[in-house]
JSON list of C-alpha atoms in Angstrom, two decimals:
[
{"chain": "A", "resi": 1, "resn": "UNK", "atom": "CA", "xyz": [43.40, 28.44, 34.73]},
{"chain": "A", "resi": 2, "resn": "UNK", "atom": "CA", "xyz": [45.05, 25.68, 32.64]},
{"chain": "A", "resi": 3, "resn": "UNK", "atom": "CA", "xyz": [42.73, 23.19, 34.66]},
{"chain": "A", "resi": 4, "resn": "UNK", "atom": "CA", "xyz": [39.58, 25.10, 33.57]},
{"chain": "A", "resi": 5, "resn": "UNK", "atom": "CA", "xyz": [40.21, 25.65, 30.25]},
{"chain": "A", "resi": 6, "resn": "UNK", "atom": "CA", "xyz": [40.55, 21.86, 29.44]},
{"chain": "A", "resi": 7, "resn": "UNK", "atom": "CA", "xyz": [37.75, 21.19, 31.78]},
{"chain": "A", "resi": 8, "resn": "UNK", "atom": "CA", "xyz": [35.58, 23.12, 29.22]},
{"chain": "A", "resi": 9, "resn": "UNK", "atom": "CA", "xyz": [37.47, 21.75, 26.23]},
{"chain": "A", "resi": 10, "resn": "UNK", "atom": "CA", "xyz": [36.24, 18.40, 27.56]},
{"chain": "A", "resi": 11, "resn": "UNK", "atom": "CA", "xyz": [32.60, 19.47, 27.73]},
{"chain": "A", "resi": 12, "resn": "UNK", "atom": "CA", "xyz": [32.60, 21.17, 24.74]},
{"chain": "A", "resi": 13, "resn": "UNK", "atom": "CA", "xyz": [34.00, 17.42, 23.13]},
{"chain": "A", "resi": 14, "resn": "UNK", "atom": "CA", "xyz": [31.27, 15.45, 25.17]},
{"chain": "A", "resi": 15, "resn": "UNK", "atom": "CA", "xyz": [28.81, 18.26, 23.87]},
{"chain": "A", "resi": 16, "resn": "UNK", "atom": "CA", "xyz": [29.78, 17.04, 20.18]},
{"chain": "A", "resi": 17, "resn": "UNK", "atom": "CA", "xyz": [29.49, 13.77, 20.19]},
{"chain": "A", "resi": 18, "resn": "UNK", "atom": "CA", "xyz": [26.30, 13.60, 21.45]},
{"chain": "A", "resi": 19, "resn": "UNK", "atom": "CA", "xyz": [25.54, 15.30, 18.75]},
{"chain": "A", "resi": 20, "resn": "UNK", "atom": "CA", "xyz": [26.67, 12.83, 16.11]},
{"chain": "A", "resi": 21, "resn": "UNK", "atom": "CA", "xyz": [25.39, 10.04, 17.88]},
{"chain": "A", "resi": 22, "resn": "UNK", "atom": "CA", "xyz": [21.79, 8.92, 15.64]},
{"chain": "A", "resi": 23, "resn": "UNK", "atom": "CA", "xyz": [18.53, 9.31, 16.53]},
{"chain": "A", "resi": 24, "resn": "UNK", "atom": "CA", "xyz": [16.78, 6.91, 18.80]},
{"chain": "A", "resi": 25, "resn": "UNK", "atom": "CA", "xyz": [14.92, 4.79, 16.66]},
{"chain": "A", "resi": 26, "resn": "UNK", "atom": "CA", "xyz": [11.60, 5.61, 18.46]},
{"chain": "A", "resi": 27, "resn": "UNK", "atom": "CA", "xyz": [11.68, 9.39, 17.33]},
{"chain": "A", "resi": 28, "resn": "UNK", "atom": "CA", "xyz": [10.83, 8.36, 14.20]},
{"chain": "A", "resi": 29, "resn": "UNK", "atom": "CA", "xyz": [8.50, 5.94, 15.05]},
{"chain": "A", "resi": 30, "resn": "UNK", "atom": "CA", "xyz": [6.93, 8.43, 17.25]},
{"chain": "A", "resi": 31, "resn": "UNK", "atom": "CA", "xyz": [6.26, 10.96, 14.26]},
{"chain": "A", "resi": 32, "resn": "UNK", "atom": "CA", "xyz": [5.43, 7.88, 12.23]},
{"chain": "A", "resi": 33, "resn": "UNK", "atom": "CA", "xyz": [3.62, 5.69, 14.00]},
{"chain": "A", "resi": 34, "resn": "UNK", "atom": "CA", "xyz": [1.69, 4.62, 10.78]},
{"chain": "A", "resi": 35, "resn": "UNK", "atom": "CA", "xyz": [3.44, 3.48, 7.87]},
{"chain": "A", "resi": 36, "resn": "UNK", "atom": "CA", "xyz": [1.29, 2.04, 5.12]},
{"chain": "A", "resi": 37, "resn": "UNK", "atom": "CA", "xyz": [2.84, 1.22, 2.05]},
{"chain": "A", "resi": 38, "resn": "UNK", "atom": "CA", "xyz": [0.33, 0.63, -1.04]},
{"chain": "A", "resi": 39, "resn": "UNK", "atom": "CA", "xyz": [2.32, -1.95, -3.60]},
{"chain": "A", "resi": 40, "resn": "UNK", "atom": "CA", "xyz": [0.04, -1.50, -6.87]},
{"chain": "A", "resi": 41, "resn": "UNK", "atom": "CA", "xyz": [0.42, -1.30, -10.15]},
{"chain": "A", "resi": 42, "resn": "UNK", "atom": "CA", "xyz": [-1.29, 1.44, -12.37]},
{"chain": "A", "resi": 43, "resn": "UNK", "atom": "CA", "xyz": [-4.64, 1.57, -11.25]},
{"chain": "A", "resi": 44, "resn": "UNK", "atom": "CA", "xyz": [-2.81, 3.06, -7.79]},
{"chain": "A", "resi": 45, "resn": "UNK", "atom": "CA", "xyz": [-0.25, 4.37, -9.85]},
{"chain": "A", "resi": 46, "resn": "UNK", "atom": "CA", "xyz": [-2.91, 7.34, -11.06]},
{"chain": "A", "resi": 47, "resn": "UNK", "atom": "CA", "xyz": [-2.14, 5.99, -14.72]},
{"chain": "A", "resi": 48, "resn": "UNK", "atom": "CA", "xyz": [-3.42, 8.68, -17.13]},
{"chain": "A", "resi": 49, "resn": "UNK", "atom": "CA", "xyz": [-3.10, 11.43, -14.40]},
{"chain": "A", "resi": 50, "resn": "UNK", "atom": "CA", "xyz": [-1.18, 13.30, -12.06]},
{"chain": "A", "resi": 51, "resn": "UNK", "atom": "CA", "xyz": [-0.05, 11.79, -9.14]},
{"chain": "A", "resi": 52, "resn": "UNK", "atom": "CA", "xyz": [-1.87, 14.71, -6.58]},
{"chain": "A", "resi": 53, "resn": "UNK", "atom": "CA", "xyz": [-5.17, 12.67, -8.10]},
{"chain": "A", "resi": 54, "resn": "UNK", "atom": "CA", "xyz": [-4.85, 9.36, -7.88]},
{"chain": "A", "resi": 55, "resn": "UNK", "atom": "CA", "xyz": [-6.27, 7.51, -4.98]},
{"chain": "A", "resi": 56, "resn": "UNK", "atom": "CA", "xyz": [-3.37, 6.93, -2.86]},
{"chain": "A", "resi": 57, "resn": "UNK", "atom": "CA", "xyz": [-2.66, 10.77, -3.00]},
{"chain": "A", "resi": 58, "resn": "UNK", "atom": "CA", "xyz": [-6.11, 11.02, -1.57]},
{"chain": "A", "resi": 59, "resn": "UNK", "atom": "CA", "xyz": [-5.26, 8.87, 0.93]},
{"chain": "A", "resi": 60, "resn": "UNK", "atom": "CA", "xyz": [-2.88, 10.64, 2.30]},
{"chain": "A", "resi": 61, "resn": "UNK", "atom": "CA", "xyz": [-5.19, 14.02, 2.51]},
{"chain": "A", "resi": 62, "resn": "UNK", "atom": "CA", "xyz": [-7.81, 11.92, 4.37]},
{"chain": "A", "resi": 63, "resn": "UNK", "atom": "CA", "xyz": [-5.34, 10.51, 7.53]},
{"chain": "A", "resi": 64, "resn": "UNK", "atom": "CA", "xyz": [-3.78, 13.87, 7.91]},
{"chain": "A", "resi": 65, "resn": "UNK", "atom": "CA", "xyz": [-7.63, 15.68, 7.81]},
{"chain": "A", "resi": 66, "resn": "UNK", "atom": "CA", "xyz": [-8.71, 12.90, 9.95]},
{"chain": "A", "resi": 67, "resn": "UNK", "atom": "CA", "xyz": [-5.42, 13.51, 12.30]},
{"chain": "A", "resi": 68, "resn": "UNK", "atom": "CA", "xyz": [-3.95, 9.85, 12.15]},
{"chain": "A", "resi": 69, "resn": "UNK", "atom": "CA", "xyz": [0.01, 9.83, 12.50]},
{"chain": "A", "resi": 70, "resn": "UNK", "atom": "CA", "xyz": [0.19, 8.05, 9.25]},
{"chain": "A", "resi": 71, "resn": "UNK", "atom": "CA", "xyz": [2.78, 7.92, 6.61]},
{"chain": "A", "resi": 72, "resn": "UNK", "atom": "CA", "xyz": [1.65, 6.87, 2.42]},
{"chain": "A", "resi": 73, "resn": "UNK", "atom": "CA", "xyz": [4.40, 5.26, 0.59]},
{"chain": "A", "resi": 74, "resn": "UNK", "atom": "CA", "xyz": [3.45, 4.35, -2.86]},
{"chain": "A", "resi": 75, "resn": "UNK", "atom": "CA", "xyz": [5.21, 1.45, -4.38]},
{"chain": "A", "resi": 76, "resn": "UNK", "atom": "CA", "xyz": [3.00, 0.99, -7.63]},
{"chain": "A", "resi": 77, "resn": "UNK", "atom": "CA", "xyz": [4.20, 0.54, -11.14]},
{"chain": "A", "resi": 78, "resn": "UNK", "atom": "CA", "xyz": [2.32, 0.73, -14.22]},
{"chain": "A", "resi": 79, "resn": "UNK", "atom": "CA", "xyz": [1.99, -2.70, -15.74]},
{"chain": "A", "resi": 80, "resn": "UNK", "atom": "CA", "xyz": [3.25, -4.59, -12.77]},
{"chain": "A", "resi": 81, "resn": "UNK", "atom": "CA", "xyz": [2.31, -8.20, -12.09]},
{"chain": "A", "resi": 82, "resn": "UNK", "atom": "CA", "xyz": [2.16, -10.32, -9.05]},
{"chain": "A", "resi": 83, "resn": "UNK", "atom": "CA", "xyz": [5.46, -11.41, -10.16]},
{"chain": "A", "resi": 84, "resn": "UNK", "atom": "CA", "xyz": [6.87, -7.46, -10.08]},
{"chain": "A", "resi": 85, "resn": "UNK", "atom": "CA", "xyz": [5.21, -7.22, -6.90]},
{"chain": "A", "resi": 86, "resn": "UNK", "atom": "CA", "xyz": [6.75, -10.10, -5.33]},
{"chain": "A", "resi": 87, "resn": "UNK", "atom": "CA", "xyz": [10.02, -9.74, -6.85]},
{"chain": "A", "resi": 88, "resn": "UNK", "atom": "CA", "xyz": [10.14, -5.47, -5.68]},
{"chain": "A", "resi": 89, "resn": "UNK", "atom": "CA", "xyz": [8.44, -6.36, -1.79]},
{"chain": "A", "resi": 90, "resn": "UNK", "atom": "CA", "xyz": [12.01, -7.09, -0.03]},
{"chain": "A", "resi": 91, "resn": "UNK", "atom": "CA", "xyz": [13.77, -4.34, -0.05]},
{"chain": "A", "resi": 92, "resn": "UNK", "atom": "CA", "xyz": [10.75, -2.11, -0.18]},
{"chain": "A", "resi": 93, "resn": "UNK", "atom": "CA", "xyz": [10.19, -3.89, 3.63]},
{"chain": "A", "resi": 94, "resn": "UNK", "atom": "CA", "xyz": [13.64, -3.41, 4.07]},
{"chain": "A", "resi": 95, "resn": "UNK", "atom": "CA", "xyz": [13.83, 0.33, 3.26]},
{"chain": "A", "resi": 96, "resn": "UNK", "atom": "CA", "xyz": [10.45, 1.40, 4.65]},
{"chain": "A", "resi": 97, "resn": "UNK", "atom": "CA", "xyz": [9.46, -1.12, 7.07]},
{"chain": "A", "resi": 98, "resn": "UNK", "atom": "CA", "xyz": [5.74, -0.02, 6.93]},
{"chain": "A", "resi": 99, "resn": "UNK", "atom": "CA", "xyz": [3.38, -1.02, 9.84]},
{"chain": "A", "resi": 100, "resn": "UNK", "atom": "CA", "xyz": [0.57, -1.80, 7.12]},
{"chain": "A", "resi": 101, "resn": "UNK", "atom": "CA", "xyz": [0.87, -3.03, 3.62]},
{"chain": "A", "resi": 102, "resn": "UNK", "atom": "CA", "xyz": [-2.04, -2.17, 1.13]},
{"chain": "A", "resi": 103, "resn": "UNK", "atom": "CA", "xyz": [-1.93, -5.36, -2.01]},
{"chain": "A", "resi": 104, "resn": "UNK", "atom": "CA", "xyz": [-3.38, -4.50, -5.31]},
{"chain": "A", "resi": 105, "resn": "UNK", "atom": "CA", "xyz": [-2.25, -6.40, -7.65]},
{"chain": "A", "resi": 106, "resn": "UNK", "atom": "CA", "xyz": [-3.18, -9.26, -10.17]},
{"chain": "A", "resi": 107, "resn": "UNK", "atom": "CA", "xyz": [-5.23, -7.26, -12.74]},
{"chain": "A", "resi": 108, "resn": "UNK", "atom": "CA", "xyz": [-2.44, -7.37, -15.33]},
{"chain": "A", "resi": 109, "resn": "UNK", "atom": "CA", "xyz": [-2.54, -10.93, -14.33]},
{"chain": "A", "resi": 110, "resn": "UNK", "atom": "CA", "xyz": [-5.70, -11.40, -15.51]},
{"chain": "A", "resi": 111, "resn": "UNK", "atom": "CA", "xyz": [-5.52, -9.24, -18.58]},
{"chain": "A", "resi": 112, "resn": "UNK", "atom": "CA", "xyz": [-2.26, -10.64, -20.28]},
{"chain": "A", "resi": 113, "resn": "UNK", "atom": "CA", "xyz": [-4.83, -14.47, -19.17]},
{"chain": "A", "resi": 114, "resn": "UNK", "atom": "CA", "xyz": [-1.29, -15.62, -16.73]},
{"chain": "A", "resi": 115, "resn": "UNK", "atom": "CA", "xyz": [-2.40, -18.80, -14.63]},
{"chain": "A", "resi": 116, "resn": "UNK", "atom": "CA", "xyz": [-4.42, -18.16, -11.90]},
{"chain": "A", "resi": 117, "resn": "UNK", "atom": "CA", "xyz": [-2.60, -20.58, -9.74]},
{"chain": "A", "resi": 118, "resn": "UNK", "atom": "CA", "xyz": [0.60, -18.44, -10.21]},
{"chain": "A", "resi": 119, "resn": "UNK", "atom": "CA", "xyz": [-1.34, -15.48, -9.16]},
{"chain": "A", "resi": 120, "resn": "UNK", "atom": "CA", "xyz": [-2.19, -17.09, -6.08]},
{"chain": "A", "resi": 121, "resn": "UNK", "atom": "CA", "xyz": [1.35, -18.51, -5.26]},
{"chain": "A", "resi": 122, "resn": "UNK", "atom": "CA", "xyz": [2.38, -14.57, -5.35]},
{"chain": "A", "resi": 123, "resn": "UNK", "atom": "CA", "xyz": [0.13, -13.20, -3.43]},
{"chain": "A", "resi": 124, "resn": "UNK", "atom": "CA", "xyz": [0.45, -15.72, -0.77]},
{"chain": "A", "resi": 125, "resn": "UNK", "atom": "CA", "xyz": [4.15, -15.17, -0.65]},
{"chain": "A", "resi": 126, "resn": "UNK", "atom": "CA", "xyz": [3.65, -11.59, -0.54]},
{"chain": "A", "resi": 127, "resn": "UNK", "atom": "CA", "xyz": [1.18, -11.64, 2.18]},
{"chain": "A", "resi": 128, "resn": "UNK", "atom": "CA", "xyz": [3.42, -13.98, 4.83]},
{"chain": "A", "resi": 129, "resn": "UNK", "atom": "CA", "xyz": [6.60, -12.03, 3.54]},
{"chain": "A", "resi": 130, "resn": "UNK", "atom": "CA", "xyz": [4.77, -9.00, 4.96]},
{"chain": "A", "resi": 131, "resn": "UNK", "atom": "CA", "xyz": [3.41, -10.44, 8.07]},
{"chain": "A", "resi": 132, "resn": "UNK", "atom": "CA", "xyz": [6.69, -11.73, 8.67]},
{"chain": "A", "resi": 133, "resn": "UNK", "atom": "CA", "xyz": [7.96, -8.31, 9.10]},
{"chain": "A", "resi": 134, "resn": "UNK", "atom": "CA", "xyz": [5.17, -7.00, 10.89]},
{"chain": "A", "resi": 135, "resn": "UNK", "atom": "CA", "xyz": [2.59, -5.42, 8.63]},
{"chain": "A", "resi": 136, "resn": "UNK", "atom": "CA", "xyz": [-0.59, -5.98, 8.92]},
{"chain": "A", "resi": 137, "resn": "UNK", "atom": "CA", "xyz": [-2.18, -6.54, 4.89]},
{"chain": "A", "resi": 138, "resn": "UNK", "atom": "CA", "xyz": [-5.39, -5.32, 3.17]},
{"chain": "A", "resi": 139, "resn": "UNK", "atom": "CA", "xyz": [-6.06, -7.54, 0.49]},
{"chain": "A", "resi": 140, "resn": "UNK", "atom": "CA", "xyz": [-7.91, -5.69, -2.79]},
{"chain": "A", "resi": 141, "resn": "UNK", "atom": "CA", "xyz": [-9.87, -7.71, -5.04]},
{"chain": "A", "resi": 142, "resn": "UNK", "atom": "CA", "xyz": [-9.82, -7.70, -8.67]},
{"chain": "A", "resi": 143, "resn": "UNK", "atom": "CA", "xyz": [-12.47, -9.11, -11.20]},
{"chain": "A", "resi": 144, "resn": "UNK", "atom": "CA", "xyz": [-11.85, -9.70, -15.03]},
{"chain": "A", "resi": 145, "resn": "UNK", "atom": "CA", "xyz": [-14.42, -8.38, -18.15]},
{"chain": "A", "resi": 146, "resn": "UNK", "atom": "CA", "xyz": [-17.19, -10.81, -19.25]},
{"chain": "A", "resi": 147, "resn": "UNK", "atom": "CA", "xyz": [-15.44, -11.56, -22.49]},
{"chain": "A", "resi": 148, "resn": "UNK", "atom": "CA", "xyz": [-12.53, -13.81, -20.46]},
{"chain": "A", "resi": 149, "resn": "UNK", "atom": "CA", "xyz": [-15.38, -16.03, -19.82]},
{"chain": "A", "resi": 150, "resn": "UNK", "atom": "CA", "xyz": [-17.27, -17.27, -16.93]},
{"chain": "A", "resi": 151, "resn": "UNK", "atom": "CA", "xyz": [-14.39, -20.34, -15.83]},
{"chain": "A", "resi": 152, "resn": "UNK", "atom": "CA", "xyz": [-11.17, -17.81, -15.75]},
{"chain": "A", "resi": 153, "resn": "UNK", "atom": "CA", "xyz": [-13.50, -15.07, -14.73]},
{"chain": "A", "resi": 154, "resn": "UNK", "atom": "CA", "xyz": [-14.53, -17.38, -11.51]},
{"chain": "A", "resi": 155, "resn": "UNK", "atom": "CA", "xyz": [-11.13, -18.78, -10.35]},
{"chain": "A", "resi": 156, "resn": "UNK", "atom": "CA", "xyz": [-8.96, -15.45, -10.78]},
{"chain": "A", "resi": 157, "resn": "UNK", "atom": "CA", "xyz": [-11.89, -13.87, -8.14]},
{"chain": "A", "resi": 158, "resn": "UNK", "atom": "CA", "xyz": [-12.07, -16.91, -6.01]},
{"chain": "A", "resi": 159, "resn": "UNK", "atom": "CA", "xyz": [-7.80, -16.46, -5.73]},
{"chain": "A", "resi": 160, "resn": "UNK", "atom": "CA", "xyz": [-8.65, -13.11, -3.57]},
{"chain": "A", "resi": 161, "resn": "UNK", "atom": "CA", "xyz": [-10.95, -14.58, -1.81]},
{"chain": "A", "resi": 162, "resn": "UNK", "atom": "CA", "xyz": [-9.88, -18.25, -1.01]},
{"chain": "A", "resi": 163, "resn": "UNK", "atom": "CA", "xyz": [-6.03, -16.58, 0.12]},
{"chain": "A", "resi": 164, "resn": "UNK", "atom": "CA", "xyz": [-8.06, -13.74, 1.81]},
{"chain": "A", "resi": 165, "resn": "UNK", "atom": "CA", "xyz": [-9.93, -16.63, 4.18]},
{"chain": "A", "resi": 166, "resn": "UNK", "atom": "CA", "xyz": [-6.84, -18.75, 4.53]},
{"chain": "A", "resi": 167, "resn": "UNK", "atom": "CA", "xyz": [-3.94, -15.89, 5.44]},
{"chain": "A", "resi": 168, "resn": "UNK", "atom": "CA", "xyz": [-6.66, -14.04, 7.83]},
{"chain": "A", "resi": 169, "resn": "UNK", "atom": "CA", "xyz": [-6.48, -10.53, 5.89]},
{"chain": "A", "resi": 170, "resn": "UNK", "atom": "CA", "xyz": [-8.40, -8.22, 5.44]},
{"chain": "A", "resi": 171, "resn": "UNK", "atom": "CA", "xyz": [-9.95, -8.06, 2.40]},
{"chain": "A", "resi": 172, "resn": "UNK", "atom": "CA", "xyz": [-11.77, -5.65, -0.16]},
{"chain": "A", "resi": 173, "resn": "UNK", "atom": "CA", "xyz": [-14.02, -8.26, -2.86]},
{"chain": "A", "resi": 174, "resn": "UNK", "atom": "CA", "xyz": [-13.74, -5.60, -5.31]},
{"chain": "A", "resi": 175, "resn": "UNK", "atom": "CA", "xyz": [-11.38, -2.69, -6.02]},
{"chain": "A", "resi": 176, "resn": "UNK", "atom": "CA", "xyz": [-13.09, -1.33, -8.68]},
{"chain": "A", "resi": 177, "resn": "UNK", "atom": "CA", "xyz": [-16.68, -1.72, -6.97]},
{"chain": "A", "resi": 178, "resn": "UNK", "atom": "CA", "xyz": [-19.01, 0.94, -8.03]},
{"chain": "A", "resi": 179, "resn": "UNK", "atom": "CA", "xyz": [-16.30, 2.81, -10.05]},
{"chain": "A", "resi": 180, "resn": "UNK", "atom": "CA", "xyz": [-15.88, 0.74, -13.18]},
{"chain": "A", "resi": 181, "resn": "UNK", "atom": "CA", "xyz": [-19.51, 0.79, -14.79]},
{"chain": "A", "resi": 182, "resn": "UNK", "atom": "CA", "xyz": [-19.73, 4.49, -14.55]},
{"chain": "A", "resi": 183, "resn": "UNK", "atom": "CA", "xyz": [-18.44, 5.76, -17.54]},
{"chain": "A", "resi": 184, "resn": "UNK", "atom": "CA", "xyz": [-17.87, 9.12, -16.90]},
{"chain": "A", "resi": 185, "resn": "UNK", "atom": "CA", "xyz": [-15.45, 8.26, -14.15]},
{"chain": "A", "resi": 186, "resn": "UNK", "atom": "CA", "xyz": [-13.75, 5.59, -16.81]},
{"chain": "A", "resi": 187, "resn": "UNK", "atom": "CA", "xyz": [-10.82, 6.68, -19.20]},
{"chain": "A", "resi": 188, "resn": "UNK", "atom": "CA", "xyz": [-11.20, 5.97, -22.57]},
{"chain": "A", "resi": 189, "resn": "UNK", "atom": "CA", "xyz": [-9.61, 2.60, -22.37]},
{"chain": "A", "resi": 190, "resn": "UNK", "atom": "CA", "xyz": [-12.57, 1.38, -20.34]},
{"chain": "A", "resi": 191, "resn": "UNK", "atom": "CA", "xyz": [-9.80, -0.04, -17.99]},
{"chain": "A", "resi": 192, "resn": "UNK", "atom": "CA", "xyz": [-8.36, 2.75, -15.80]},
{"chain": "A", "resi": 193, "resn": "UNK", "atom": "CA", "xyz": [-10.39, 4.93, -13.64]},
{"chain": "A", "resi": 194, "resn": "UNK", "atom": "CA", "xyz": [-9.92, 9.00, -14.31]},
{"chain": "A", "resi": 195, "resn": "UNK", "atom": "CA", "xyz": [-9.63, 11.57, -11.26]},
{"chain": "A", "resi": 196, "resn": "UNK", "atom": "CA", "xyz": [-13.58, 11.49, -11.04]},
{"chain": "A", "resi": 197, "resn": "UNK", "atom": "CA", "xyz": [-13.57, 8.01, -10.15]},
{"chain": "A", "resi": 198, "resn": "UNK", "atom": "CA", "xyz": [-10.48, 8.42, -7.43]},
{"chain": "A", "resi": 199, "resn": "UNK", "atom": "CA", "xyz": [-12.52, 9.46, -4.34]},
{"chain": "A", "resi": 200, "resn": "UNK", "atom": "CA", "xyz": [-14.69, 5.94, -5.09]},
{"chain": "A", "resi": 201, "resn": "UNK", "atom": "CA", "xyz": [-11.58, 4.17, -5.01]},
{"chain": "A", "resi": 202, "resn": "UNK", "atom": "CA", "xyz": [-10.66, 5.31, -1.93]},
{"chain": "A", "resi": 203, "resn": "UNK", "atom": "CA", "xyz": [-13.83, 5.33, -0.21]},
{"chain": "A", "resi": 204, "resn": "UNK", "atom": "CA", "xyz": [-13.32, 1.31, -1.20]},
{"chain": "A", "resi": 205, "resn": "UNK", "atom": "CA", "xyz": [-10.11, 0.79, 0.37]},
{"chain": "A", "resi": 206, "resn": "UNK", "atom": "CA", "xyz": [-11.30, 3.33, 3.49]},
{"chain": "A", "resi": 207, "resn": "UNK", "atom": "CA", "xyz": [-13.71, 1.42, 4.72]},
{"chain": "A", "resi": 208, "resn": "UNK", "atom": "CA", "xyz": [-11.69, -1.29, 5.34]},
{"chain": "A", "resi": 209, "resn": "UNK", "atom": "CA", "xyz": [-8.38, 0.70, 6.25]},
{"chain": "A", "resi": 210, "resn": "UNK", "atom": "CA", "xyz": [-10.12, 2.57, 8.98]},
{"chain": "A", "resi": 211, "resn": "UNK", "atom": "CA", "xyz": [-10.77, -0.57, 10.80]},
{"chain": "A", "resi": 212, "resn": "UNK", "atom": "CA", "xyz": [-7.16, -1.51, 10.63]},
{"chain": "A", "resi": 213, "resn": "UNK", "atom": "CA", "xyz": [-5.44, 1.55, 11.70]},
{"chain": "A", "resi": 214, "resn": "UNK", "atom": "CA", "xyz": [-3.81, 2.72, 14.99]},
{"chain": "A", "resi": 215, "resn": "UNK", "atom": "CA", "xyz": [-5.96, 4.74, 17.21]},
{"chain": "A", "resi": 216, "resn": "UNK", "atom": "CA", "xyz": [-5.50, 8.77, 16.63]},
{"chain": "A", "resi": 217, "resn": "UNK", "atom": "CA", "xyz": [-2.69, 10.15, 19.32]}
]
């Protein structure tokens, strides 16, 4: 009797520690198999809204109603430069290690009139940071207002394009394509789009995400 009571004390003990033991690391990767984290700054940040409207909210709706295994962090901060961007991207890989990495930055670049060649430095370092570690990166273009002039104007678009050809990633020209001269989908600042304008965005980024993403499971 003693025998088979510490018989089943042992199981019971064996039992419990396979209980503590973690996860394999491929459970989570099986519910996840998509990771795509979006490092923006407010125009992905749904400045001037709630966050259930902006774009990358959107996003989210449209790979779970399309049935893609897909995960949306979203990394943006209002105001954020290149600089933010490339100072934040370490331990956001780190923490999240995200399969796909979504780039738009470099409008507050452009507005505050920052070097374009420092803009470019970023993003490079950003985009081989992130390839590094695995993700595969979607690139979206920026363009400034007429009123910077047609020389800045020229080299801060030609920065998302020329690193875009060189790095091999894939690329949207322009972020803001079709959104920006409606003004009923434009806040008042003329700068940010409003939740009318959201569903463009995404549309924009879409077309190119779709091509990049995991087949549906």
């Amino acid at each position: 009797m003693i025998e088979a009571d510490v018989s089943m004390i042992n199981r019971i003990l064996l039992c419990l520690s396979l209980m503590l033991l973690p996860w394999p690391a491929a459970t989570a990767a099986g519910e996840h198999p998509c990771i795509i984290l979006v490092l923006g700054d407010s125009l992905s940040a749904a400045y001037g809204m709630s966050m259930d409207e902006g774009w990358v909210s959107l996003l989210n709706t449209q790979l779970k109603q399309e049935k893609y295994r897909c995960k949306v962090i979203n990394a943006s901060v209002s105001g954020d430069t290149t600089q933010g961007g490339r100072a934040r991207l370490p331990s956001l890989l780190k923490k999240h290690q995200p399969s796909h990495l979504i780039i738009e930055l470099g409008a507050n670049n452009g507005l505050r009139a920052l070097p374009a060649e420092l803009m470019e430095q970023d993003l490079k370092w950003i985009i081989q940071s992130a390839r590094a570690a695995g993700s595969r990166v979607l690139l979206l273009g920026m363009q400034m207002p007429p009123n910077y002039g047609p020389q800045y104007r020229a080299r801060f678009s030609n920065v998302y394009r020329n690193i875009a050809e060189a790095e091999g990633v894939s690329f949207v020209p322009f972020f803001l394509e079709g959104v920006i001269t409606r003004s009923e989908w434009m806040q008042a600042d003329a700068l940010h789009p409003n939740a009318l304008g959201q569903p463009a965005l995404l549309e924009n980024v879409w077309s190119e995400l779709i091509l990049m993403l995991p087949k549906k499971l």
